[in-house]
Coordinates of C-alpha atoms in Angstrom, one line a residue:
Chain A
D1 CA 31.6 -8.8 -22.3
V2 CA 29.3 -6.9 -20.9
K3 CA 28.9 -3.6 -21.4
V4 CA 27.1 -0.8 -19.3
T5 CA 27.5 2.5 -20.3
Q6 CA 26.3 6.2 -18.5
S7 CA 25.6 9.0 -20.6
S8 CA 28.2 11.4 -18.5
R9 CA 31.2 10.6 -16.5
Y10 CA 31.0 14.1 -15.0
L11 CA 28.1 16.5 -14.5
V12 CA 27.4 19.8 -12.7
K13 CA 24.1 21.2 -11.8
R14 CA 22.4 23.9 -9.7
T15 CA 20.2 23.5 -6.8
G16 CA 16.5 22.7 -7.8
E17 CA 17.4 21.8 -11.6
K18 CA 15.6 18.3 -12.7
V19 CA 18.5 16.1 -13.5
F20 CA 18.7 12.8 -15.8
L21 CA 21.3 10.6 -15.3
E22 CA 21.2 7.7 -18.1
C23 CA 22.4 4.1 -18.3
V24 CA 22.4 1.5 -21.2
Q25 CA 23.3 -1.9 -21.1
D26 CA 24.0 -4.3 -24.3
M27 CA 23.6 -7.9 -22.9
D28 CA 19.8 -8.1 -22.7
H29 CA 19.9 -8.1 -18.8
E30 CA 16.9 -8.5 -16.8
N31 CA 17.9 -6.4 -13.8
M32 CA 19.4 -3.1 -13.7
F33 CA 20.3 -1.2 -10.6
W34 CA 21.1 2.4 -9.4
Y35 CA 23.8 3.0 -6.6
R36 CA 25.7 6.2 -5.0
Q37 CA 29.0 5.8 -3.6
D38 CA 30.0 7.9 -0.7
P39 CA 33.4 7.9 1.1
G40 CA 33.3 5.3 3.5
L41 CA 29.5 4.2 3.3
G42 CA 30.3 2.3 0.1
L43 CA 27.5 1.3 -2.3
R44 CA 23.9 2.4 -1.6
L45 CA 21.2 0.9 -3.8
I46 CA 18.8 3.7 -4.6
Y47 CA 16.4 1.9 -7.2
F48 CA 16.5 -1.0 -9.0
S49 CA 14.3 -2.7 -11.9
Y50 CA 13.7 -6.5 -12.5
D51 CA 11.7 -5.8 -15.8
V52 CA 10.5 -3.1 -18.3
K53 CA 8.3 -0.7 -16.7
M54 CA 8.8 -2.0 -13.2
K55 CA 10.7 -0.5 -10.2
E56 CA 11.7 -1.1 -6.9
K57 CA 12.6 1.1 -4.2
G58 CA 16.0 0.3 -2.6
D59 CA 17.3 1.5 0.6
I60 CA 17.4 5.4 0.0
P61 CA 15.2 6.4 -2.8
E62 CA 14.1 9.4 -1.1
G63 CA 14.6 12.3 -3.7
Y64 CA 14.9 10.3 -6.7
S65 CA 12.6 8.3 -9.1
V66 CA 13.6 6.0 -11.9
S67 CA 12.4 5.3 -15.4
R68 CA 12.4 1.8 -17.5
E69 CA 10.7 2.3 -20.9
K70 CA 13.2 -0.3 -22.7
K71 CA 15.0 -3.3 -21.5
E72 CA 18.5 -2.0 -22.0
R73 CA 17.7 1.6 -20.5
F74 CA 17.5 2.8 -17.0
S75 CA 17.0 6.2 -16.0
L76 CA 17.5 7.8 -12.8
I77 CA 15.8 11.1 -11.9
L78 CA 16.8 13.6 -9.3
E79 CA 13.3 15.7 -9.7
S80 CA 14.9 19.0 -7.7
A81 CA 18.6 18.5 -7.0
S82 CA 19.7 19.3 -3.9
T83 CA 23.4 19.6 -2.7
N84 CA 23.3 16.7 -0.4
Q85 CA 22.8 14.9 -3.7
T86 CA 26.2 15.4 -4.7
S87 CA 27.9 12.0 -5.1
M88 CA 29.1 9.5 -7.5
Y89 CA 26.4 7.4 -9.3
L90 CA 26.8 4.1 -10.5
C91 CA 24.5 2.1 -12.9
A92 CA 24.7 -1.9 -12.6
S93 CA 23.0 -4.7 -14.5
S94 CA 22.7 -8.5 -14.0
L95 CA 21.5 -11.2 -15.9
N96 CA 18.4 -13.4 -14.6
S97 CA 15.6 -12.8 -12.5
L98 CA 16.9 -14.3 -9.3
G99 CA 17.5 -11.0 -8.5
S100 CA 20.7 -9.2 -7.3
T101 CA 22.4 -11.9 -5.6
D102 CA 23.4 -12.5 -9.2
T103 CA 26.8 -11.0 -10.5
Q104 CA 26.2 -7.2 -11.1
Y105 CA 28.2 -5.6 -13.9
F106 CA 28.9 -1.9 -13.3
G107 CA 29.2 1.1 -15.6
P108 CA 32.1 3.7 -15.0
G109 CA 30.2 5.9 -13.0
T110 CA 28.9 9.8 -13.1
R111 CA 30.3 11.9 -10.8
L112 CA 27.7 14.5 -10.1
T113 CA 28.0 17.9 -8.4
V114 CA 25.3 20.0 -7.4
L115 CA 26.0 23.9 -6.5
Chain B
A1 CA 20.6 -6.8 11.1
Q2 CA 22.6 -7.5 8.0
S3 CA 25.6 -6.2 7.3
V4 CA 29.1 -6.2 5.7
T5 CA 32.3 -5.3 7.5
Q6 CA 35.5 -4.2 6.0
P7 CA 37.6 -3.3 8.8
D8 CA 40.3 -1.7 7.4
I9 CA 39.8 1.7 5.6
H10 CA 43.3 2.2 4.1
I11 CA 45.9 -0.5 3.9
T12 CA 49.5 0.3 2.6
V13 CA 51.7 -2.8 1.3
S14 CA 55.3 -2.4 -0.3
E15 CA 54.9 -4.0 -4.1
G16 CA 55.8 -7.8 -4.2
A17 CA 54.1 -8.2 -0.3
S18 CA 51.7 -10.4 0.3
L19 CA 47.8 -9.2 0.7
E20 CA 44.9 -9.9 2.8
L21 CA 42.0 -7.7 2.5
R22 CA 39.4 -8.7 5.3
C23 CA 35.4 -9.0 5.1
N24 CA 32.9 -10.2 8.0
Y25 CA 29.4 -10.1 7.2
S26 CA 26.2 -11.0 9.2
Y27 CA 23.5 -13.0 8.1
G28 CA 21.9 -16.0 9.4
A29 CA 21.7 -18.1 5.9
T30 CA 24.7 -19.1 3.5
P31 CA 25.2 -15.8 1.3
Y32 CA 26.3 -15.2 -1.9
L33 CA 29.9 -13.4 -1.9
F34 CA 31.6 -11.3 -4.1
W35 CA 34.8 -9.1 -4.4
Y36 CA 34.9 -6.1 -6.6
V37 CA 37.9 -3.7 -7.4
Q38 CA 37.6 -0.1 -8.1
S39 CA 40.8 1.9 -9.8
P40 CA 40.4 5.7 -9.7
G41 CA 37.5 7.4 -11.4
Q42 CA 36.3 3.9 -12.9
G43 CA 32.9 1.8 -12.1
L44 CA 33.5 -1.8 -10.2
Q45 CA 35.2 -4.7 -11.7
L46 CA 34.4 -8.1 -10.4
L47 CA 37.4 -9.8 -8.8
L48 CA 35.7 -13.1 -8.0
K49 CA 32.6 -14.7 -6.3
Y50 CA 31.5 -17.7 -4.5
F51 CA 28.0 -19.2 -4.6
S52 CA 28.5 -22.9 -3.6
G53 CA 31.0 -25.8 -3.4
D54 CA 35.1 -25.2 -2.9
T55 CA 35.5 -22.6 -0.2
L56 CA 38.7 -21.3 -1.8
V57 CA 38.1 -19.1 -4.8
Q58 CA 40.2 -17.9 -7.5
G59 CA 39.6 -15.1 -9.2
I60 CA 41.2 -12.6 -11.8
K61 CA 44.7 -10.6 -11.4
G62 CA 45.9 -13.5 -9.1
F63 CA 43.4 -12.8 -6.3
E64 CA 41.8 -15.7 -4.5
A65 CA 39.3 -15.6 -1.3
E66 CA 38.4 -17.9 1.0
F67 CA 35.0 -18.4 2.9
K68 CA 35.0 -19.7 6.5
R69 CA 31.4 -20.0 7.3
S70 CA 32.1 -20.4 11.2
Q71 CA 34.1 -16.9 10.9
S72 CA 31.5 -15.2 8.7
S73 CA 34.0 -14.3 6.8
F74 CA 35.4 -13.9 3.0
N75 CA 39.1 -12.4 3.0
L76 CA 40.6 -11.8 -0.1
R77 CA 44.4 -12.4 -1.1
K78 CA 47.2 -12.0 -2.9
P79 CA 50.9 -13.6 -2.6
S80 CA 52.6 -11.0 -4.6
V81 CA 51.1 -7.3 -4.8
H82 CA 52.0 -5.3 -7.9
W83 CA 51.7 -1.3 -7.8
S84 CA 48.8 -1.8 -10.6
D85 CA 46.6 -3.2 -7.7
A86 CA 46.6 0.0 -5.9
A87 CA 42.8 0.6 -5.9
E88 CA 39.6 0.2 -3.6
Y89 CA 38.3 -3.0 -2.9
F90 CA 34.9 -3.6 -2.0
C91 CA 33.2 -6.8 -0.4
A92 CA 29.5 -7.6 -1.2
V93 CA 27.3 -9.8 0.0
G94 CA 24.1 -11.3 -1.6
M95 CA 21.2 -11.6 0.7
F96 CA 17.7 -11.4 1.1
S97 CA 16.8 -8.4 2.9
G98 CA 13.9 -5.7 3.6
G99 CA 11.6 -7.7 1.0
Y100 CA 14.3 -8.7 -1.8
N101 CA 17.2 -10.1 -2.9
K102 CA 19.8 -7.5 -2.9
L103 CA 23.8 -6.9 -2.7
I104 CA 24.9 -5.3 0.5
F105 CA 28.5 -3.6 0.2
G106 CA 31.1 -3.1 2.7
A107 CA 32.7 0.5 3.3
G108 CA 35.4 -0.2 1.1
T109 CA 39.4 -0.7 1.6
R110 CA 41.6 1.7 -0.1
L111 CA 45.1 -0.1 -0.9
A112 CA 48.1 1.8 -1.6
V113 CA 51.4 0.3 -2.9
H114 CA 55.0 1.5 -2.0
P115 CA 57.6 0.7 -4.7

């Protein structure tokens, strides 16, 4: 089975802090994704990566950046956390280079609270 | 504009009753279609998917979904609901949008099951 792990289940940070969310997948998948999930809005794509050191902006990239130095690891960075970034963050991966229309496998999520 | 609509925010059914969750999409071409389930505090788990072929697809946990091209719909069904099916269900559509392939998620339907 594909396993996608996220470094923290719950995280509490203060406004202005730099926040790192880590995601690791163990199935040699090409593509990795970061979403945020908010009630009534479903999942919205923040960034995705289709190869090491490659990244593409999703629908809501403002206030975020990403890093993919190794194939299995994809990090989401909040440069200066704000209260409106309080949310559930979900990482996902998919196998091949056809892009995100392939089946995506999700991690358990990180619930981030910014005070 | 491409979109995915889940018209029902909350649904409550009695255990043993049948279930249908609705999903409609707006997209000019044939999309890839997915249903995911999210149990409380968890990530998303794939229930089933449709890429091509038979328009009635079977998934895990006794779920099935039917793709109806004429109605731009991909409704999820289960003949007899179990208490453990209480969760949030997301329809997702893979499409080319904004310059790349991506999954667009509906806002979700929260299912409650009465004993």
